[in-house]
Amino acid sequence: MTVRIAIAGAGNVGRSIAQELIDNGHQVMLIERQPKMLRPDRVPAADWVLADACELASLEEANLAGCDVVVAATGDDKVNLVVSLLAKTEFAVPRVVARVNRAENEWLFTEQWGVDVSVSKPRVMAALVEEAVTVGDLVRLMTFRQGEANLVEITLPPTAPYVGHPVRSVPLPRDSALVAILRGKRVLVPTPDDPLEPGDELIFVCVAEVEDDVRAVVLGADSVERTRNAG
């Protein structure tokens, strides 16, 4: 599924997030207000817009309302809060991810300011954008131990083969484990008798070699091929 994502701030953080999301098949627009930071050659596949993301008219012109996700990724927390608030209240963007630059400001980054998720690490930001918009695919959230094992997430669509079945009936491959289920605002430690529900976010730890096997079990045997064709 191709998702339209706007990123405010085209510094190192904004560009790195943009490139990762583009590599994963998403459509990305980078909004930057400083002409010297406008460097389309760095991320040529992105749409580059010279504009102030804190100005309503600029965001209207950039068609922010047509975006599925907005990422406020500037180096200024005040700007990130304003961008988040405008994205949510004026343009009803479904998902707003905001970068926190200074730890003492973290308490401000709440739903009251339009922020769905706040984070300080750029790599995690890209993962959170992916996690937010990807249903029916596997998203890698984090890598452990020099890349030997990964934390991955799968959001269950209603059509997943084990929806309605207990956890114990899911035949996971070796070197993989279901460690948590996120259901709404709850975090569940899975027990064998817990039934899986549509919309559940399943968090696994597994080695990279079995990621495709985990995806095939949880989403169906044809899901790996389907994902590759979509990308």
Short mmCIF file of C-alpha atoms in Angstrom, two decimals:
data_model
loop_
_atom_site.label_atom_id
_atom_site.label_comp_id
_atom_site.label_asym_id
_atom_site.label_seq_id
_atom_site.Cartn_x
_atom_site.Cartn_y
_atom_site.Cartn_z
CA MET A 1 0.00 0.00 0.00
CA THR A 2 1.51 3.34 -1.06
CA VAL A 3 1.08 6.01 1.58
CA ARG A 4 1.50 9.78 1.19
CA ILE A 5 3.76 11.22 3.89
CA ALA A 6 4.76 14.85 4.47
CA ILE A 7 7.96 15.57 6.40
CA ALA A 8 8.57 19.06 7.79
CA GLY A 9 12.28 19.71 7.97
CA ALA A 10 14.81 18.57 5.36
CA GLY A 11 17.89 18.35 7.56
CA ASN A 12 19.77 15.12 8.16
CA VAL A 13 16.93 13.65 10.19
CA GLY A 14 14.17 14.55 7.72
CA ARG A 15 16.18 13.32 4.74
CA SER A 16 17.13 10.02 6.36
CA ILE A 17 13.49 9.31 7.27
CA ALA A 18 12.39 10.30 3.76
CA GLN A 19 14.89 7.99 2.07
CA GLU A 20 13.93 5.03 4.25
CA LEU A 21 10.22 5.52 3.60
CA ILE A 22 10.78 5.94 -0.14
CA ASP A 23 12.84 2.72 -0.14
CA ASN A 24 9.79 1.04 1.39
CA GLY A 25 7.57 2.20 -1.46
CA HIS A 26 5.90 5.29 0.05
CA GLN A 27 5.34 8.72 -1.51
CA VAL A 28 7.18 11.43 0.43
CA MET A 29 7.00 15.22 0.36
CA LEU A 30 9.77 17.18 2.12
CA ILE A 31 8.81 20.68 3.30
CA GLU A 32 11.71 23.03 4.04
CA ARG A 33 11.65 26.78 4.69
CA GLN A 34 15.37 27.53 4.24
CA PRO A 35 16.45 27.72 0.59
CA LYS A 36 19.99 26.57 1.44
CA MET A 37 18.57 23.33 2.89
CA LEU A 38 16.59 22.60 -0.27
CA ARG A 39 18.76 19.89 -1.80
CA PRO A 40 16.65 17.64 -4.04
CA ASP A 41 19.79 15.81 -5.19
CA ARG A 42 20.09 14.26 -1.71
CA VAL A 43 16.67 12.54 -1.95
CA PRO A 44 15.72 12.79 -5.62
CA ALA A 45 12.63 10.58 -5.36
CA ALA A 46 10.93 12.93 -2.86
CA ASP A 47 8.72 15.89 -3.74
CA TRP A 48 10.52 19.00 -2.43
CA VAL A 49 8.54 22.05 -1.33
CA LEU A 50 10.08 25.38 -0.30
CA ALA A 51 7.62 26.64 2.32
CA ASP A 52 7.16 27.45 5.98
CA ALA A 53 5.37 24.46 7.52
CA CYS A 54 4.04 26.73 10.29
CA GLU A 55 2.00 28.78 7.81
CA LEU A 56 -1.52 27.60 7.07
CA ALA A 57 -1.51 28.89 3.50
CA SER A 58 1.72 27.04 2.70
CA LEU A 59 0.33 23.79 4.02
CA GLU A 60 -2.88 24.26 2.04
CA GLU A 61 -0.85 24.82 -1.11
CA ALA A 62 1.13 21.65 -0.39
CA ASN A 63 -2.16 19.74 0.01
CA LEU A 64 -1.41 18.51 3.51
CA ALA A 65 -5.00 17.29 3.79
CA GLY A 66 -4.14 14.65 1.20
CA CYS A 67 -1.45 13.12 3.41
CA ASP A 68 -1.87 9.96 5.47
CA VAL A 69 0.96 10.86 7.84
CA VAL A 70 2.79 14.05 8.79
CA VAL A 71 6.23 13.88 10.38
CA ALA A 72 7.41 17.02 12.22
CA ALA A 73 11.17 16.48 12.02
CA THR A 74 12.76 19.92 12.38
CA GLY A 75 15.45 20.72 14.93
CA ASP A 76 13.13 23.16 16.72
CA ASP A 77 10.61 21.71 19.18
CA LYS A 78 8.36 24.79 18.96
CA VAL A 79 8.11 24.38 15.19
CA ASN A 80 7.40 20.66 15.52
CA LEU A 81 4.55 21.35 17.95
CA VAL A 82 2.98 23.98 15.70
CA VAL A 83 3.26 21.73 12.64
CA SER A 84 1.68 18.85 14.58
CA LEU A 85 -1.20 20.98 15.83
CA LEU A 86 -1.95 22.40 12.38
CA ALA A 87 -1.73 18.97 10.74
CA LYS A 88 -4.23 17.48 13.16
CA THR A 89 -6.67 20.33 13.76
CA GLU A 90 -6.70 22.11 10.38
CA PHE A 91 -6.07 19.21 8.00
CA ALA A 92 -7.30 16.16 9.97
CA VAL A 93 -4.19 14.15 9.15
CA PRO A 94 -4.78 10.64 10.56
CA ARG A 95 -1.29 10.15 12.01
CA VAL A 96 1.19 12.75 13.28
CA VAL A 97 4.70 11.73 14.36
CA ALA A 98 6.84 14.43 15.99
CA ARG A 99 10.54 14.64 16.74
CA VAL A 100 11.54 15.73 20.25
CA ASN A 101 14.88 17.52 20.27
CA ARG A 102 15.16 18.44 23.95
CA ALA A 103 14.20 15.95 26.65
CA GLU A 104 12.75 18.65 28.90
CA ASN A 105 10.12 19.43 26.23
CA GLU A 106 8.88 15.87 25.91
CA TRP A 107 5.88 16.45 28.21
CA LEU A 108 4.44 18.91 25.67
CA PHE A 109 4.24 16.37 22.85
CA THR A 110 0.75 15.05 23.56
CA GLU A 111 -2.58 14.59 21.80
CA GLN A 112 -3.52 18.11 22.91
CA TRP A 113 -0.86 19.36 20.50
CA GLY A 114 -1.98 16.96 17.78
CA VAL A 115 0.89 14.52 18.36
CA ASP A 116 0.04 10.82 18.05
CA VAL A 117 3.60 9.61 18.61
CA SER A 118 6.66 11.52 19.83
CA VAL A 119 10.16 10.15 19.51
CA SER A 120 13.73 11.36 19.73
CA LYS A 121 15.55 8.78 17.59
CA PRO A 122 15.27 9.24 13.79
CA ARG A 123 15.55 5.53 13.00
CA VAL A 124 12.65 4.77 15.30
CA MET A 125 10.65 7.61 13.72
CA ALA A 126 10.74 5.92 10.34
CA ALA A 127 9.66 2.64 11.93
CA LEU A 128 6.77 4.33 13.72
CA VAL A 129 5.55 5.89 10.49
CA GLU A 130 5.69 2.47 8.87
CA GLU A 131 3.96 0.78 11.77
CA ALA A 132 1.20 3.37 11.72
CA VAL A 133 0.24 2.96 8.11
CA THR A 134 1.00 -0.66 7.32
CA VAL A 135 -1.72 -3.23 7.92
CA GLY A 136 -1.04 -6.70 6.64
CA ASP A 137 2.72 -6.48 6.33
CA LEU A 138 5.77 -7.02 8.51
CA VAL A 139 7.58 -3.90 9.75
CA ARG A 140 11.06 -4.06 11.29
CA LEU A 141 11.16 -1.82 14.36
CA MET A 142 14.57 -2.49 15.83
CA THR A 143 17.69 -4.62 15.41
CA PHE A 144 19.47 -6.36 18.29
CA ARG A 145 22.93 -7.88 18.72
CA GLN A 146 24.75 -6.72 15.61
CA GLY A 147 21.80 -7.55 13.43
CA GLU A 148 21.33 -11.15 14.56
CA ALA A 149 17.77 -10.60 15.80
CA ASN A 150 15.04 -8.07 15.01
CA LEU A 151 11.98 -6.68 16.71
CA VAL A 152 9.20 -6.78 14.10
CA GLU A 153 5.54 -5.82 14.03
CA ILE A 154 2.55 -7.13 12.09
CA THR A 155 -0.89 -5.49 12.24
CA LEU A 156 -3.55 -8.13 11.67
CA PRO A 157 -6.06 -7.45 8.89
CA PRO A 158 -9.51 -9.07 9.30
CA THR A 159 -8.55 -11.62 6.63
CA ALA A 160 -5.50 -12.99 8.49
CA PRO A 161 -5.75 -16.78 8.83
CA TYR A 162 -5.49 -16.95 12.64
CA VAL A 163 -7.88 -14.10 13.54
CA GLY A 164 -10.26 -15.53 16.14
CA HIS A 165 -7.87 -18.36 17.00
CA PRO A 166 -5.86 -18.64 20.24
CA VAL A 167 -2.16 -17.80 20.24
CA ARG A 168 -1.21 -21.46 20.76
CA SER A 169 -2.67 -22.40 17.36
CA VAL A 170 -0.18 -20.15 15.46
CA PRO A 171 2.68 -22.41 14.24
CA LEU A 172 5.56 -19.94 14.48
CA PRO A 173 8.92 -20.98 12.99
CA ARG A 174 11.99 -21.64 15.11
CA ASP A 175 13.97 -18.62 16.34
CA SER A 176 10.84 -16.48 16.59
CA ALA A 177 8.65 -15.49 19.53
CA LEU A 178 5.48 -13.44 20.00
CA VAL A 179 6.40 -11.07 22.87
CA ALA A 180 3.49 -8.61 23.02
CA ILE A 181 0.06 -7.79 21.59
CA LEU A 182 -0.95 -4.12 21.31
CA ARG A 183 -4.74 -3.88 21.33
CA GLY A 184 -6.08 -0.33 21.32
CA LYS A 185 -4.31 1.39 24.22
CA ARG A 186 -3.56 -1.90 26.00
CA VAL A 187 -0.33 -3.87 25.97
CA LEU A 188 -0.98 -7.59 26.47
CA VAL A 189 1.59 -10.21 27.37
CA PRO A 190 0.30 -13.07 25.23
CA THR A 191 -0.78 -16.34 26.84
CA PRO A 192 -1.53 -19.52 24.85
CA ASP A 193 -5.29 -19.05 25.26
CA ASP A 194 -5.50 -15.39 24.15
CA PRO A 195 -7.52 -15.11 20.90
CA LEU A 196 -6.16 -12.87 18.14
CA GLU A 197 -8.39 -10.01 16.97
CA PRO A 198 -8.46 -7.88 13.78
CA GLY A 199 -6.32 -4.78 14.25
CA ASP A 200 -4.06 -6.41 16.83
CA GLU A 201 -0.45 -5.28 16.53
CA LEU A 202 1.70 -8.35 17.10
CA ILE A 203 5.27 -7.74 18.25
CA PHE A 204 7.77 -10.52 17.55
CA VAL A 205 11.46 -11.08 18.18
CA CYS A 206 13.01 -13.21 15.44
CA VAL A 207 16.17 -13.72 13.45
CA ALA A 208 16.22 -12.03 10.05
CA GLU A 209 16.23 -15.35 8.19
CA VAL A 210 12.75 -16.32 9.42
CA GLU A 211 11.00 -12.93 8.92
CA ASP A 212 9.40 -14.12 5.67
CA ASP A 213 8.31 -17.35 7.41
CA VAL A 214 6.70 -15.38 10.26
CA ARG A 215 4.90 -13.18 7.72
CA ALA A 216 3.70 -16.23 5.76
CA VAL A 217 2.31 -17.91 8.90
CA VAL A 218 0.60 -14.83 10.35
CA LEU A 219 -0.70 -13.28 7.11
CA GLY A 220 -1.04 -16.29 4.82
CA ALA A 221 1.29 -18.16 2.49
CA ASP A 222 0.87 -15.71 -0.40
CA SER A 223 1.57 -12.58 1.69
CA VAL A 224 5.32 -12.43 0.99
CA GLU A 225 4.82 -12.52 -2.78
CA ARG A 226 1.91 -10.09 -2.55
CA THR A 227 4.03 -7.58 -0.62
CA ARG A 228 6.87 -7.79 -3.11
CA ASN A 229 4.53 -7.26 -6.03
CA ALA A 230 2.97 -4.24 -4.32
CA GLY A 231 6.36 -2.68 -3.71
#
